[in-house]
Short mmCIF file of C-alpha atoms in Angstrom, two decimals:
data_model
loop_
_atom_site.label_atom_id
_atom_site.label_comp_id
_atom_site.label_asym_id
_atom_site.label_seq_id
_atom_site.Cartn_x
_atom_site.Cartn_y
_atom_site.Cartn_z
CA MET A 1 25.15 -25.12 59.23
CA LYS A 2 27.68 -24.53 56.46
CA LYS A 3 31.11 -25.71 57.62
CA ASN A 4 32.86 -25.43 54.27
CA ILE A 5 32.51 -23.12 51.32
CA PRO A 6 30.48 -25.14 48.80
CA THR A 7 32.36 -25.68 45.57
CA VAL A 8 30.61 -25.49 42.22
CA SER A 9 32.04 -28.24 40.04
CA LEU A 10 32.26 -28.05 36.27
CA ASN A 11 30.63 -31.46 35.99
CA GLU A 12 27.48 -30.10 37.63
CA PHE A 13 26.46 -28.47 34.36
CA THR A 14 28.49 -30.29 31.70
CA ASN A 15 30.12 -33.67 31.18
CA GLN A 16 32.90 -32.01 29.22
CA ALA A 17 36.11 -30.36 30.42
CA THR A 18 34.99 -27.08 28.86
CA SER A 19 31.74 -25.18 28.50
CA ILE A 20 30.66 -21.96 26.78
CA PHE A 21 27.66 -19.86 27.79
CA HIS A 22 26.36 -16.70 26.15
CA PHE A 23 24.72 -14.19 28.47
CA VAL A 24 22.38 -11.33 27.56
CA GLY A 25 21.19 -8.97 30.29
CA ALA A 26 17.41 -8.79 30.70
CA ASP A 27 15.35 -5.74 31.64
CA ASP A 28 15.20 -7.10 35.20
CA ASN A 29 18.37 -8.83 36.39
CA SER A 30 17.58 -8.70 40.10
CA THR A 31 17.85 -12.48 40.52
CA LEU A 32 21.53 -12.21 39.57
CA TYR A 33 22.23 -9.88 42.48
CA GLU A 34 21.39 -12.34 45.23
CA LYS A 35 24.56 -12.86 47.26
CA ILE A 36 24.39 -16.65 47.36
CA PRO A 37 27.63 -17.62 49.13
CA HIS A 38 28.55 -20.52 46.90
CA ARG A 39 30.37 -19.03 43.94
CA ARG A 40 33.66 -20.78 44.53
CA ASP A 41 34.45 -22.85 41.47
CA ASP A 42 36.79 -25.78 40.95
CA HIS A 43 37.55 -24.52 37.44
CA PHE A 44 38.69 -21.41 35.58
CA LEU A 45 36.10 -18.89 34.39
CA PHE A 46 36.95 -16.56 31.50
CA ILE A 47 34.57 -13.71 30.66
CA LEU A 48 34.54 -11.65 27.49
CA GLN A 49 32.03 -8.80 27.75
CA LYS A 50 31.14 -7.65 24.26
CA ASN A 51 29.05 -4.63 25.19
CA GLY A 52 27.08 -3.05 28.02
CA TYR A 53 28.00 -2.42 31.62
CA SER A 54 28.22 -4.76 34.59
CA LYS A 55 29.80 -5.04 38.01
CA ILE A 56 31.00 -8.17 39.76
CA VAL A 57 32.67 -8.78 43.10
CA VAL A 58 35.71 -11.04 43.26
CA ASP A 59 36.96 -11.81 46.77
CA PHE A 60 35.11 -8.71 48.05
CA LYS A 61 36.68 -6.34 45.51
CA GLU A 62 34.31 -4.60 43.09
CA ILE A 63 35.21 -4.87 39.40
CA THR A 64 33.59 -3.06 36.48
CA LEU A 65 33.20 -4.67 33.06
CA THR A 66 32.45 -2.52 30.03
CA GLU A 67 32.44 -2.97 26.26
CA ASN A 68 35.27 -5.19 24.97
CA SER A 69 36.62 -6.15 28.38
CA ILE A 70 37.79 -9.47 29.78
CA ILE A 71 38.50 -11.04 33.14
CA CYS A 72 39.74 -14.38 34.42
CA ILE A 73 38.40 -15.79 37.70
CA LEU A 74 40.53 -18.53 39.22
CA PRO A 75 39.41 -21.65 41.08
CA GLY A 76 38.66 -20.84 44.71
CA GLN A 77 37.88 -17.16 44.25
CA VAL A 78 34.47 -16.19 45.64
CA HIS A 79 32.53 -14.09 43.15
CA TYR A 80 29.06 -12.76 42.47
CA VAL A 81 27.22 -10.23 40.30
CA ILE A 82 25.97 -6.91 41.68
CA LEU A 83 24.89 -5.05 38.53
CA VAL A 84 24.11 -5.83 34.88
CA ASP A 85 22.61 -3.31 32.47
CA SER A 86 19.85 -4.46 30.15
CA GLY A 87 21.20 -5.76 26.84
CA THR A 88 24.70 -6.44 28.17
CA GLU A 89 26.25 -9.31 26.20
CA ALA A 90 29.03 -11.57 27.41
CA SER A 91 30.56 -14.95 26.65
CA LEU A 92 31.56 -17.14 29.59
CA LEU A 93 34.13 -19.86 29.02
CA THR A 94 34.64 -22.42 31.79
CA VAL A 95 37.69 -24.66 31.63
CA ASP A 96 38.82 -27.59 33.75
CA SER A 97 41.99 -26.68 35.66
CA LYS A 98 43.75 -29.72 34.18
CA LEU A 99 43.55 -28.15 30.72
CA ILE A 100 45.42 -25.00 31.81
CA SER A 101 49.13 -25.23 31.06
CA LYS A 102 51.66 -24.49 33.79
CA LYS A 103 52.84 -21.47 31.83
CA ASN A 104 49.37 -19.94 31.54
CA ARG A 105 48.43 -20.87 35.10
CA ALA A 106 51.51 -18.97 36.33
CA ILE A 107 50.38 -15.87 34.41
CA PHE A 108 46.88 -15.98 35.90
CA GLU A 109 48.18 -16.70 39.39
CA GLU A 110 50.57 -13.75 39.15
CA ASN A 111 47.49 -11.54 38.77
CA TYR A 112 45.62 -13.31 41.59
CA PHE A 113 45.34 -10.23 43.82
CA ASP A 114 45.11 -7.58 41.10
CA TYR A 115 41.35 -7.99 40.67
CA GLN A 116 40.94 -6.06 37.46
CA SER A 117 39.32 -6.37 34.08
CA ILE A 118 41.30 -5.68 30.93
CA SER A 119 40.02 -3.48 28.13
CA LEU A 120 40.61 -4.70 24.58
CA ASN A 121 40.47 -2.71 21.37
CA SER A 122 37.56 -3.62 19.09
CA THR A 123 39.73 -5.62 16.68
CA THR A 124 41.25 -7.74 19.42
CA SER A 125 37.86 -8.23 21.06
CA HIS A 126 36.42 -9.42 17.75
CA PHE A 127 39.29 -11.90 17.43
CA PHE A 128 38.66 -13.19 20.96
CA ASN A 129 34.97 -13.60 20.16
CA SER A 130 35.71 -15.44 16.89
CA CYS A 131 37.95 -17.93 18.71
CA ILE A 132 35.31 -18.55 21.37
CA GLU A 133 32.68 -19.10 18.67
CA LEU A 134 34.97 -21.60 16.92
CA ALA A 135 35.45 -23.50 20.17
CA GLU A 136 31.70 -23.55 20.73
CA ALA A 137 31.02 -24.70 17.16
CA SER A 138 33.49 -27.56 17.55
CA GLU A 139 31.59 -28.75 20.64
CA LYS A 140 28.23 -28.60 18.86
CA LEU A 141 29.63 -30.51 15.87
CA ASN A 142 30.97 -33.21 18.20
CA THR A 143 34.45 -32.95 16.75
CA SER A 144 37.26 -34.85 18.43
CA LEU A 145 38.35 -33.84 21.92
CA GLU A 146 41.75 -32.99 20.46
CA VAL A 147 40.15 -30.32 18.26
CA ILE A 148 37.91 -28.99 21.05
CA TYR A 149 40.79 -28.79 23.54
CA SER A 150 43.08 -27.21 20.97
CA LEU A 151 40.57 -24.44 20.23
CA THR A 152 39.85 -23.97 23.93
CA ASN A 153 43.57 -23.68 24.61
CA THR A 154 43.81 -20.99 21.92
CA CYS A 155 41.16 -18.99 23.78
CA VAL A 156 42.95 -19.47 27.09
CA CYS A 157 46.26 -18.42 25.54
CA LEU A 158 44.65 -15.20 24.28
CA PHE A 159 43.46 -14.37 27.80
CA ALA A 160 46.91 -15.22 29.18
CA GLN A 161 48.60 -13.00 26.62
CA ALA A 162 46.33 -10.08 27.54
CA TYR A 163 47.16 -10.51 31.23
CA LYS A 164 50.84 -10.90 30.52
CA GLU A 165 50.93 -7.64 28.57
CA ILE A 166 49.79 -5.62 31.58
CA LYS A 167 52.83 -6.87 33.48
CA VAL A 168 56.50 -6.40 32.69
CA SER A 169 57.69 -6.94 29.15
CA ASP A 170 59.71 -10.03 28.29
CA THR A 171 62.87 -7.94 28.12
CA ALA A 172 62.34 -6.83 31.70
CA ILE A 173 62.02 -10.35 33.13
CA SER A 174 64.81 -11.08 35.56
CA ARG A 175 65.66 -13.68 38.17
CA LYS A 176 63.83 -11.58 40.74
CA HIS A 177 60.74 -11.61 38.57
CA VAL A 178 60.92 -15.40 38.31
CA ILE A 179 61.37 -15.72 42.09
CA THR A 180 58.35 -13.50 42.68
CA LYS A 181 56.20 -15.67 40.40
CA GLN A 182 57.40 -18.79 42.20
CA PHE A 183 56.65 -17.22 45.58
CA LYS A 184 53.09 -16.30 44.57
CA SER A 185 52.50 -19.80 43.28
CA LEU A 186 53.74 -21.31 46.56
CA LEU A 187 51.67 -18.82 48.55
CA LEU A 188 48.43 -20.09 47.01
CA LYS A 189 49.31 -23.64 48.06
CA HIS A 190 50.89 -23.17 51.49
CA PHE A 191 49.40 -20.05 53.11
CA LYS A 192 47.73 -22.12 55.85
CA THR A 193 51.07 -23.50 57.06
CA HIS A 194 53.69 -20.99 55.84
CA LYS A 195 53.29 -17.70 57.68
CA SER A 196 56.70 -16.06 57.21
CA ALA A 197 59.16 -15.11 54.50
CA VAL A 198 61.59 -17.68 55.91
CA ASN A 199 59.15 -20.51 55.13
CA TYR A 200 58.94 -19.53 51.46
CA ALA A 201 62.63 -18.71 51.15
CA ASN A 202 63.43 -22.22 52.36
CA GLU A 203 61.12 -23.66 49.69
CA LEU A 204 63.00 -21.66 47.05
CA ASN A 205 66.48 -22.35 48.50
CA ILE A 206 67.26 -18.66 48.89
CA THR A 207 67.59 -16.31 51.85
CA SER A 208 64.54 -14.53 53.22
CA ALA A 209 66.33 -11.21 52.68
CA TYR A 210 66.77 -11.93 48.96
CA LEU A 211 63.17 -13.10 48.65
CA ASN A 212 61.92 -9.90 50.27
CA GLU A 213 64.16 -7.81 48.04
CA ALA A 214 62.87 -9.55 44.90
CA VAL A 215 59.18 -9.41 45.81
CA LYS A 216 59.37 -5.77 46.94
CA LEU A 217 61.16 -4.75 43.73
CA ILE A 218 58.70 -6.51 41.42
CA THR A 219 55.41 -5.91 43.23
CA GLY A 220 56.07 -2.86 45.37
CA SER A 221 54.99 -4.76 48.49
CA THR A 222 56.73 -7.04 50.96
CA VAL A 223 56.42 -10.79 51.36
CA SER A 224 54.58 -10.23 54.64
CA TYR A 225 52.02 -8.06 52.86
CA TRP A 226 51.21 -10.79 50.32
CA ILE A 227 50.97 -13.42 53.05
CA GLN A 228 48.55 -11.16 54.92
CA GLN A 229 46.46 -10.65 51.78
CA MET A 230 46.13 -14.37 51.16
CA ILE A 231 45.18 -15.15 54.76
CA LEU A 232 42.70 -12.26 54.92
CA THR A 233 41.13 -13.24 51.61
CA GLU A 234 40.49 -16.82 52.71
CA ALA A 235 39.30 -15.64 56.12
CA LYS A 236 36.77 -13.34 54.44
CA ARG A 237 35.57 -16.15 52.20
CA LEU A 238 35.01 -18.40 55.20
CA LEU A 239 33.29 -15.67 57.21
CA TYR A 240 31.00 -14.84 54.30
CA ALA A 241 30.19 -18.31 52.98
CA THR A 242 30.22 -20.58 56.04
CA ASP A 243 28.69 -20.56 59.50
CA ASN A 244 31.95 -21.49 61.19
CA THR A 245 32.84 -19.65 64.37
CA VAL A 246 35.83 -17.32 64.37
CA LYS A 247 37.61 -19.92 66.50
CA GLU A 248 36.98 -22.63 63.90
CA ILE A 249 38.13 -20.37 61.07
CA ALA A 250 41.30 -19.53 62.97
CA TYR A 251 42.10 -23.24 63.25
CA GLN A 252 41.30 -23.78 59.56
CA LEU A 253 43.82 -21.09 58.65
CA GLY A 254 46.56 -22.58 60.80
CA TYR A 255 46.27 -20.44 63.94
CA ASP A 256 46.33 -22.28 67.28
CA ASP A 257 45.44 -19.08 69.14
CA PRO A 258 42.01 -17.77 68.02
CA ALA A 259 42.47 -14.58 70.07
CA TYR A 260 45.65 -13.78 68.14
CA PHE A 261 43.84 -14.39 64.84
CA ASN A 262 40.99 -12.11 65.95
CA ARG A 263 43.47 -9.31 66.71
CA TYR A 264 45.37 -10.00 63.47
CA PHE A 265 42.21 -9.66 61.37
CA SER A 266 40.90 -6.65 63.30
CA ASN A 267 44.17 -4.71 63.06
CA LEU A 268 44.38 -5.19 59.30
CA GLU A 269 40.70 -4.74 58.41
CA LYS A 270 39.76 -2.15 61.07
CA MET A 271 36.80 -4.33 62.05
CA THR A 272 36.40 -7.64 63.84
CA PRO A 273 35.73 -10.86 61.93
CA LEU A 274 32.14 -10.91 63.17
CA GLN A 275 31.60 -7.30 62.10
CA PHE A 276 32.86 -8.24 58.64
CA ARG A 277 30.43 -11.18 58.49
CA VAL A 278 27.47 -8.99 59.41
CA ARG A 279 28.40 -6.27 56.91
CA TYR A 280 28.79 -8.56 53.90
CA ARG A 281 25.80 -10.74 54.63
CA LYS A 282 23.36 -7.83 54.52
#
């Protein structure tokens, strides 16, 4: 029985802190569509789709990738492929979390629940591809790690810039925007123990009212909503990828009362945890 979501480690397929893989869709890609519940990585995955059409699922949200589109999948997010057209080309860049700067990590984490790909114009896409090819060439030539990591960081920075541009402009950044980013970062770390706005407000040394005001202004949703989304997302991952009972999952997520957790999940998802498990394991 699976008690934990298996984690795919970067060192399972490379002894380096980075890796680049080029994918081309075959005439029959059916083997890619098997919902193997293990796609939870300990590293960042950056995808640049050069052409074609594909669909992936990230934390049970369907995302479409088309020509000149990118996406970043963060450590811990469950993901799998559901459709790839023949001839679709993509470059996949995997990067050890330790190589991601705090600044870039904050940008990617801010988009944690947005689940969207970003379309690039052809010139920008070509530039992205050129940088990825340089990083790959440096690995093949066995250049110094300093060179490899520098080129990899350039690629990561390009992805971060693209994600940043879909958010507020630099001129619009305010204290409330900073607080919201800090809250989302804390949420990813403490959602199993911190279940209320007060918990996070205390961490940030502000009032819960001000935290709610800031988060609602910047995101359009309340602190409670984001807490719910994080708890539900991890609950779904555990229901899908482990054989744990609902009671065990409730305890894993910090709930001493499994019945309360069952009601909590059912009210928000309009189905019970077990119904969710059956539906997504078909």
